[in-house]
Coordinates of C-alpha atoms in Angstrom, one line a residue:
X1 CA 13.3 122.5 74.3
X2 CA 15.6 123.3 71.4
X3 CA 13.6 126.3 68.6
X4 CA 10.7 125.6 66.7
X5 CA 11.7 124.3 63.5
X6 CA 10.0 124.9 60.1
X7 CA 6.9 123.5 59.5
X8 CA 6.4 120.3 57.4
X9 CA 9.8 118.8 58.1
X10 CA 8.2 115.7 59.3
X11 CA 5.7 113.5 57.4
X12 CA 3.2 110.4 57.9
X13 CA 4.5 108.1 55.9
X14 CA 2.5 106.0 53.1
X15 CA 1.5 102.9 54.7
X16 CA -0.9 99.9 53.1
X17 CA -4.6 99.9 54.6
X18 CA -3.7 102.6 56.8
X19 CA -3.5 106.3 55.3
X20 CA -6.5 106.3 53.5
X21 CA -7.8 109.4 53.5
X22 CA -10.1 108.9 56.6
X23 CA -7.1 108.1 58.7
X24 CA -5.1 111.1 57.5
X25 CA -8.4 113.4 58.6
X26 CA -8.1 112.2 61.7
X27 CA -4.7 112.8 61.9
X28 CA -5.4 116.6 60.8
X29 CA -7.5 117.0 63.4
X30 CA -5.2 116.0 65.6
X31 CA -2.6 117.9 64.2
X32 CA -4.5 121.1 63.0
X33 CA -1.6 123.3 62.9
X34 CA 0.0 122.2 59.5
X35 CA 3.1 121.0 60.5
X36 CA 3.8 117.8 59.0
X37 CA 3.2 116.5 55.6
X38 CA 0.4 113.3 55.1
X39 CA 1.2 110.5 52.4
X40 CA -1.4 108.7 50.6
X41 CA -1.4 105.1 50.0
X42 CA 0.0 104.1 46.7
X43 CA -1.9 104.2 43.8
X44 CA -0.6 103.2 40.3
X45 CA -0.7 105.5 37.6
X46 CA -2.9 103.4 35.6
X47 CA -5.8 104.4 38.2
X48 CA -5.6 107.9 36.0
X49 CA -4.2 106.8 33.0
X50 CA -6.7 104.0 32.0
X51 CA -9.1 103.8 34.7
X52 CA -9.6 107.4 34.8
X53 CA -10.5 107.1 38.5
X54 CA -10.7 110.7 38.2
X55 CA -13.8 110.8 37.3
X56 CA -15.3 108.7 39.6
X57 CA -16.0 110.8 42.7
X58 CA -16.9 108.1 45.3
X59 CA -13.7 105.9 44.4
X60 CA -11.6 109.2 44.3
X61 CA -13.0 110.2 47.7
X62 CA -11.7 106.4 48.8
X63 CA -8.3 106.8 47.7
X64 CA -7.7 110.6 48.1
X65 CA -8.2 113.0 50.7
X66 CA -10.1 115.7 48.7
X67 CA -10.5 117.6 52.1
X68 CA -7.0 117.9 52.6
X69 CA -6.2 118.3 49.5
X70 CA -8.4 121.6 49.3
X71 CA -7.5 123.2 52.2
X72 CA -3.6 122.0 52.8
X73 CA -2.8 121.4 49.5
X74 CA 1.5 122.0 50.5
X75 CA 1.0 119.2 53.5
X76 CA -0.6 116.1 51.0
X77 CA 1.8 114.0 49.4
X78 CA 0.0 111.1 46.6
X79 CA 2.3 108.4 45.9
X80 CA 2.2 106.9 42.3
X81 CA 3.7 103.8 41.8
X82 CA 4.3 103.3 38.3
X83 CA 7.4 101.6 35.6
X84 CA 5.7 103.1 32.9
X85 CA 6.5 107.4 31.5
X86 CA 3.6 107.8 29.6
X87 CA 1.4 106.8 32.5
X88 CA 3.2 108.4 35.3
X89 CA 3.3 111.6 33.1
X90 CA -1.1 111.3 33.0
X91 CA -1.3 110.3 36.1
X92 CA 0.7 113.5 37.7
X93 CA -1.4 115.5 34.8
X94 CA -4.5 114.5 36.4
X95 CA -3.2 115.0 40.1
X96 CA -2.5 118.5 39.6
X97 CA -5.8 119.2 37.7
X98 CA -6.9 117.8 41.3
X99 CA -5.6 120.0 43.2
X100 CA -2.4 118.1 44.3
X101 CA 1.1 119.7 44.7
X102 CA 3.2 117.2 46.1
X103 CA 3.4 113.7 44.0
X104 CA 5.9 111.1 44.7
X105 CA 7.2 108.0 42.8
X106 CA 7.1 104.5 44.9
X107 CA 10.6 102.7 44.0
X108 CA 10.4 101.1 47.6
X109 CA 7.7 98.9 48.2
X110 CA 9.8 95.2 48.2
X111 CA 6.1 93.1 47.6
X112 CA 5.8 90.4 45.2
X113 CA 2.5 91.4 43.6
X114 CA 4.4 95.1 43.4
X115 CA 7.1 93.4 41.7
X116 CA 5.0 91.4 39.4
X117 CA 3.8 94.9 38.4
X118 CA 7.5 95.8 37.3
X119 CA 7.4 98.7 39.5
X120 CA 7.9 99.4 43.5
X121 CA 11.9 98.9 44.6
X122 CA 12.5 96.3 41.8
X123 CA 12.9 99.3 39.9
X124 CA 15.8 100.5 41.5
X125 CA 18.0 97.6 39.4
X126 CA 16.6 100.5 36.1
X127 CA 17.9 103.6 37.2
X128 CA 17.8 104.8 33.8
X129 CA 14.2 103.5 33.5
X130 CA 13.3 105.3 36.7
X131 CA 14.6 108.6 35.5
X132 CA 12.8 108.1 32.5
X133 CA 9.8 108.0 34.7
X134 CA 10.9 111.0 36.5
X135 CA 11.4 113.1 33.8
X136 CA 8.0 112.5 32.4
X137 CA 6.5 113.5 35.6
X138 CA 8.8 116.7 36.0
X139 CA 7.4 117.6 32.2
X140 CA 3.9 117.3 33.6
X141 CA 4.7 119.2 36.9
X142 CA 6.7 121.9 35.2
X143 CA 5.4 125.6 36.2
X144 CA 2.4 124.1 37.8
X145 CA 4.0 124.7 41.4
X146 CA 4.0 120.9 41.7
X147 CA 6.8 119.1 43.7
X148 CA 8.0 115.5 42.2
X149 CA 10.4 113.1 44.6
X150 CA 11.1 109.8 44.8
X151 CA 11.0 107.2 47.4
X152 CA 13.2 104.4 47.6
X153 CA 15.8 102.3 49.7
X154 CA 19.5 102.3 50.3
X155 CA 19.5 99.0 49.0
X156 CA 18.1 96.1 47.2
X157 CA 19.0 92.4 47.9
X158 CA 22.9 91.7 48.4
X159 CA 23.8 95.1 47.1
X160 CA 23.7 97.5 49.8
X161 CA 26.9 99.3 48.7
X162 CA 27.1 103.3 48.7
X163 CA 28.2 103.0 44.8
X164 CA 24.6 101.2 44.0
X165 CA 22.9 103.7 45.9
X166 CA 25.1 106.7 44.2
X167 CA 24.5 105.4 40.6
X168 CA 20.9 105.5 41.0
X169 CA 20.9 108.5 42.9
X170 CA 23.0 109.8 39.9
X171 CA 20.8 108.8 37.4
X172 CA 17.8 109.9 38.9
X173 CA 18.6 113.5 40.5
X174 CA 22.2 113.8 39.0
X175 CA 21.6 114.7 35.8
X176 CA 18.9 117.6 37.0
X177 CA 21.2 120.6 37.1
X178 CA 20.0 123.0 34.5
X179 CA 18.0 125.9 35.8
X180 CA 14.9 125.5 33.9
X181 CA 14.6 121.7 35.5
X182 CA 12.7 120.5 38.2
X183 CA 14.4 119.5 41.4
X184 CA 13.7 116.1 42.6
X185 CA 13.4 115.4 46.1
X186 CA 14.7 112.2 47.9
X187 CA 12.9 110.3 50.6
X188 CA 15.7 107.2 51.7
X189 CA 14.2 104.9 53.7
X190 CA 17.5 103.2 55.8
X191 CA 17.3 99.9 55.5
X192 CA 17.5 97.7 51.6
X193 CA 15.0 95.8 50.6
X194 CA 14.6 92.2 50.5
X195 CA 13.0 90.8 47.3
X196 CA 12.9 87.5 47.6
X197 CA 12.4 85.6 50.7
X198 CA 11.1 88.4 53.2
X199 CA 7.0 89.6 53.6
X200 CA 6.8 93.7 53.5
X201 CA 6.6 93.0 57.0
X202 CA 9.4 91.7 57.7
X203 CA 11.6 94.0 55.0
X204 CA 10.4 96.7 57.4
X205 CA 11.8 94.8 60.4
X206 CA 15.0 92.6 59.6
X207 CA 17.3 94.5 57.1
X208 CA 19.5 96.8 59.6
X209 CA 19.1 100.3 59.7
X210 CA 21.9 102.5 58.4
X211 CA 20.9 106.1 58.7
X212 CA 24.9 106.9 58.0
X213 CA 24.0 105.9 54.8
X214 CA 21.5 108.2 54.1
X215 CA 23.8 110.6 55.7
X216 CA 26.0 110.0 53.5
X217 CA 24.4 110.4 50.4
X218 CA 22.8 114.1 51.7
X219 CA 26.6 114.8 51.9
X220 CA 27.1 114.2 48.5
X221 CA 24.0 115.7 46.6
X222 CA 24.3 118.7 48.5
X223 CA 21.6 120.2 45.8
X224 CA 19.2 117.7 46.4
X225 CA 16.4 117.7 49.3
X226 CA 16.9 114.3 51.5
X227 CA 13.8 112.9 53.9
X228 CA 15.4 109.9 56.0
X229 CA 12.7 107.2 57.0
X230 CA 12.8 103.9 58.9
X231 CA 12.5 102.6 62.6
X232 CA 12.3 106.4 63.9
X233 CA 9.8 106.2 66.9
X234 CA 10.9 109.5 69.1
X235 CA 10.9 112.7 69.7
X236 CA 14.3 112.6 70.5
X237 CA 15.9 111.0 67.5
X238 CA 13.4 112.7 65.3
X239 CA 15.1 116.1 65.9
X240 CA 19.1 114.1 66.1
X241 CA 18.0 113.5 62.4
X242 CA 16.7 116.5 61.4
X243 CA 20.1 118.3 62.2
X244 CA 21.5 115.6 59.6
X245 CA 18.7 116.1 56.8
X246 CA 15.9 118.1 55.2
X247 CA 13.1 116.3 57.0
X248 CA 11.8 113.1 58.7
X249 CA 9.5 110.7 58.1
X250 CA 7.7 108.4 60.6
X251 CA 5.4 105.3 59.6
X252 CA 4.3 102.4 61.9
X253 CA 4.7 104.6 65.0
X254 CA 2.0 107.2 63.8
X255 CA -0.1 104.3 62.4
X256 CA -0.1 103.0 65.9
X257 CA -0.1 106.2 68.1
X258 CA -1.3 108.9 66.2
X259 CA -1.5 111.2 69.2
X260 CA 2.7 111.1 68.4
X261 CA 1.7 114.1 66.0
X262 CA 1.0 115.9 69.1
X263 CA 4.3 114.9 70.7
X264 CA 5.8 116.6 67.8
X265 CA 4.1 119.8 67.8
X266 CA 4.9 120.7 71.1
X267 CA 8.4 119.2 71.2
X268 CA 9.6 119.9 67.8
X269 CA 7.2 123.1 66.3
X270 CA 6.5 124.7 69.3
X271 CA 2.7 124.7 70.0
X272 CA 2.0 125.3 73.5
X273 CA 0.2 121.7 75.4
X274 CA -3.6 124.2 75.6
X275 CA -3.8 124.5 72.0
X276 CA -3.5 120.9 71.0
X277 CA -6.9 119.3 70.9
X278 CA -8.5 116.9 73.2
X279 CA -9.6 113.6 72.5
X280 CA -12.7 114.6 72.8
X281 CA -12.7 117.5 70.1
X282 CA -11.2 115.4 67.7
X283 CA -14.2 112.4 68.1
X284 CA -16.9 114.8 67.8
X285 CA -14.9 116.8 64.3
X286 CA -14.3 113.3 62.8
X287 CA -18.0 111.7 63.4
X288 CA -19.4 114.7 61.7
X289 CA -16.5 114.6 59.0
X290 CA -17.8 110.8 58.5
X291 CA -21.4 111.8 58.3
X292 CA -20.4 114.2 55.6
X293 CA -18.5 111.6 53.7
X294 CA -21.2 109.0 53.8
X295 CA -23.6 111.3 52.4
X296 CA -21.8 113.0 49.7
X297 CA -19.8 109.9 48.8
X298 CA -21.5 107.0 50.2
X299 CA -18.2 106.3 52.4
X300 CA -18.9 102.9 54.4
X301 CA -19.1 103.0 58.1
X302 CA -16.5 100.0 58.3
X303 CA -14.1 102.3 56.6
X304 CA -14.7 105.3 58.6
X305 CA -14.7 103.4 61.7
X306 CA -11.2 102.1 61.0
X307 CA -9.3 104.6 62.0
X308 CA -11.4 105.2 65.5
X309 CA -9.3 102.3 66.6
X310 CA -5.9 103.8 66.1
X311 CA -7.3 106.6 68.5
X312 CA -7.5 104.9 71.5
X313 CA -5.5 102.5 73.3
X314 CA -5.6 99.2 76.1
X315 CA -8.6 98.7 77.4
X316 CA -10.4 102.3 75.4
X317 CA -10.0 100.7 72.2
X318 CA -11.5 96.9 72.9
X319 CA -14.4 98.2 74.6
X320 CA -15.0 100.6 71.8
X321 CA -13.7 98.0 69.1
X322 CA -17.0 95.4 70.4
X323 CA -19.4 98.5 70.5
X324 CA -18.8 99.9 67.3
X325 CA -19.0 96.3 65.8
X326 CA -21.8 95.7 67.4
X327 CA -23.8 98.9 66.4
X328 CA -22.4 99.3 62.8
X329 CA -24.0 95.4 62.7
X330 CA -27.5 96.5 64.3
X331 CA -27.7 99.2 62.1
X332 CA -26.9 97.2 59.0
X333 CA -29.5 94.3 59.9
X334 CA -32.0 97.5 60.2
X335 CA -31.2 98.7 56.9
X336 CA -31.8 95.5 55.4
X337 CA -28.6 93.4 55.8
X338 CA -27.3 95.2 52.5
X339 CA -24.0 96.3 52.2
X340 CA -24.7 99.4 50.2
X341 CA -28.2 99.7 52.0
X342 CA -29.2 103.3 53.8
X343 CA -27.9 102.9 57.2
X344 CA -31.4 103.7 59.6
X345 CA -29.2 106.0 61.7
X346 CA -26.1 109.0 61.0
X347 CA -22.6 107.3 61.4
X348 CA -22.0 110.0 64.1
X349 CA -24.8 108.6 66.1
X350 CA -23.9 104.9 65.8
X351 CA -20.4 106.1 66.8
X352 CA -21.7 108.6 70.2
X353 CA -23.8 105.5 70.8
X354 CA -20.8 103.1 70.5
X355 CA -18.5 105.2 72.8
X356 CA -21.6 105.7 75.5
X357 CA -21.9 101.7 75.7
X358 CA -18.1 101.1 75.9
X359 CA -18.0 104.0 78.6
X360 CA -20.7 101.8 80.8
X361 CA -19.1 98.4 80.2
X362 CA -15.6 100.2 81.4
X363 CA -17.7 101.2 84.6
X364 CA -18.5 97.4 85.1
X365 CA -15.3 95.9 84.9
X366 CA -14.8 98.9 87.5
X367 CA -17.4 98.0 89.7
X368 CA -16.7 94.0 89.7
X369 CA -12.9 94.8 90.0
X370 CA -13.8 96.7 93.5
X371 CA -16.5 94.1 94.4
X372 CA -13.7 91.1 94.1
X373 CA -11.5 93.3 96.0
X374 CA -9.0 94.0 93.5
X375 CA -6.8 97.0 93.9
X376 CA -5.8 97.2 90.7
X377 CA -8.9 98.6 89.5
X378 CA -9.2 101.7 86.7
X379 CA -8.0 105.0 86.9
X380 CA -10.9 107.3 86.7
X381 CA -9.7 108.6 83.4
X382 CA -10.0 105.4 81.7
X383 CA -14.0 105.4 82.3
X384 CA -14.3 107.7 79.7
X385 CA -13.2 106.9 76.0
X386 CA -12.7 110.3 74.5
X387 CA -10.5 111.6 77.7
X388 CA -6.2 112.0 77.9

């Protein structure tokens, strides 16, 4: 194994409907050691800036992770995603008041409803516009301590060429030289992005990867901090890019596999295989985190059960997938089939409950696998949910 590098060089990257905040505690508490970075969702600017969402505690504890933010405040990242100065600059003025210290601008996301907005990689056809952006954020984040980058693509539709990408890389960290200005940090995802014609989906899937390209442009802003992102699913090619540089981010593969965090620690930062937590520990931590958050917040036991499901894989996750379903419905029916009704028992009890019954109906497709004769019947590890 090549030397530990330095801490949060790799991030989680912001994905749609799946780094709420209760997904990135459970990815704390599977990676306790504060080595990589966790990204919100996106939230537009106007959230703060007309919707004051700050100071609405339950929708704030829905969109931001106030744990995280309080006690790794370097390792959060919030995205904005905004086309307007004024708005950005509130919103970044009201993320710091929060606590935050790492904000970033969206100028990536190819959706149509994102593009509606004006904002999202649309905006990267406005360089000028975007550095406007940028600069009202920096004024908000100056000697706060607070970081500002941008995230955006090496692309957008038929232009793909390294002089596109160079203009707005020029217009956006270019003209940042003077001491008393804020650097701006770079996250390049590798592939462009499709406007018209292609979902999200398949704008994270079709365009081809060029990492060269981010390359590249780290080459040429050598003052600049670069974070490459896109199709990077190993251990191996996670620490190939980090010799290239300044960090690397990895989406779908975390939102997937989690336990990948773990992968990392060992094989990039270093932490021996005994100190990473079991499966086990990290259940128990996260149903009493849920039972906090549904009683200071009111946090639904749909959305805390989400990320449960990420966990565990195969045959682990349907059997707990039915279970929790089944028990998060009982309970509901006992409350009073209201949605916002008092649940009749703790969200760590319906979940303990949950696994229990999954662990017995893994024993019975056991059992009838050896009554049938089958040899292909279940390791012995796979009886129990929360076990490696």
């Amino acid at each position: 194994m090549a030397a530990a590098v330095q801490r949060l060089r790799t991030s989680v990257a912001p994905m749609v409907r799946v780094t709420h905040p209760y997904f990135l505690r459970l990815t704390r508490l599977i990676s306790p050691f504060g080595n990589h970075q966790l990204w919100t969702e996106m939230i537009h600017a106007n959230a703060f800036s007309r919707a004051q969402m700050h100071l609405d505690p339950a929708k704030l504890s829905s969109k931001l992770p106030l744990h995280e933010i309080e006690e790794f405040s370097a390792g959060v990242v919030v995205q904005i995603a905004s086309a307007s100065p004024p708005d950005a600059h509130e919103a970044v003025r009201q993320l710091i008041r929060l606590g935050v210290r790492n904000i970033n601008l969206n100028c990536g996301c190819p959706s149509r409803n994102v593009q509606m907005g004006s904002f999202g990689a649309i905006m990267m056809k406005t360089p000028q516009l975007v550095a406007d952006v940028v600069d009202q954020m920096c004024t908000a984040a100056r000697g706060t301590g607070c970081q500002i980058s941008v995230k955006c693509r090496i692309g957008v539709d038929e232009d793909e060429s390294p002089e596109f990408l160079q203009r707005f890389l020029s217009a956006v960290v270019g003209q940042r030289r003077h001491a008393d200005e804020l650097p701006v940090s770079i996250v390049l995802h590798a592939r462009r992005a499709w406007l018209q014609g292609l979902s999200p989906k398949q704008n994270r899937k079709i365009p081809e990867l060029n990492y060269e390209r981010v390359h590249e442009m780290a080459r040429r802003f050598t003052n600049t901090s670069f974070v490459i992102n896109g199709g990077i699913d190993t251990v191996d090619s996670v620490v190939e890019h980090l010799a290239k540089v300044d960090g690397v981010m990895i989406g779908r593969k975390i939102g997937d596999d989690p336990w990948f965090l773990s992968q990392l620690d060992q094989h990039v930062y270093g932490i021996p295989a005994h100190a990473v937590p079991s499966p086990s520990d990290v259940l128990a931590r996260y149903v009493r985190y849920g039972d906090e958050m549904h009683a200071r917040y009111g946090a639904r036991y749909s959305a805390l059960s989400e990320p449960l499901y990420r966990l565990f894989a195969g045959r682990k996750n349907k059997a707990l997938h039915i279970r929790l379903n089944e028990a998060r419905s009982k309970a509901k029916r006992d409350a009073g089939l209201h949605q916002d009704a008092k649940y009749s028992v703790s969200f760590s009890e319906l979940v303990l409950e949950a696994v229990h019954n999954a662990e017995m109906d893994l024993r019975q497709q056991q059992d009838s696998l050896e009554s049938s004769g089958d040899v292909s019947h279940l390791p012995s590890k796979e009886l129990h949910i929360a076990e490696a």
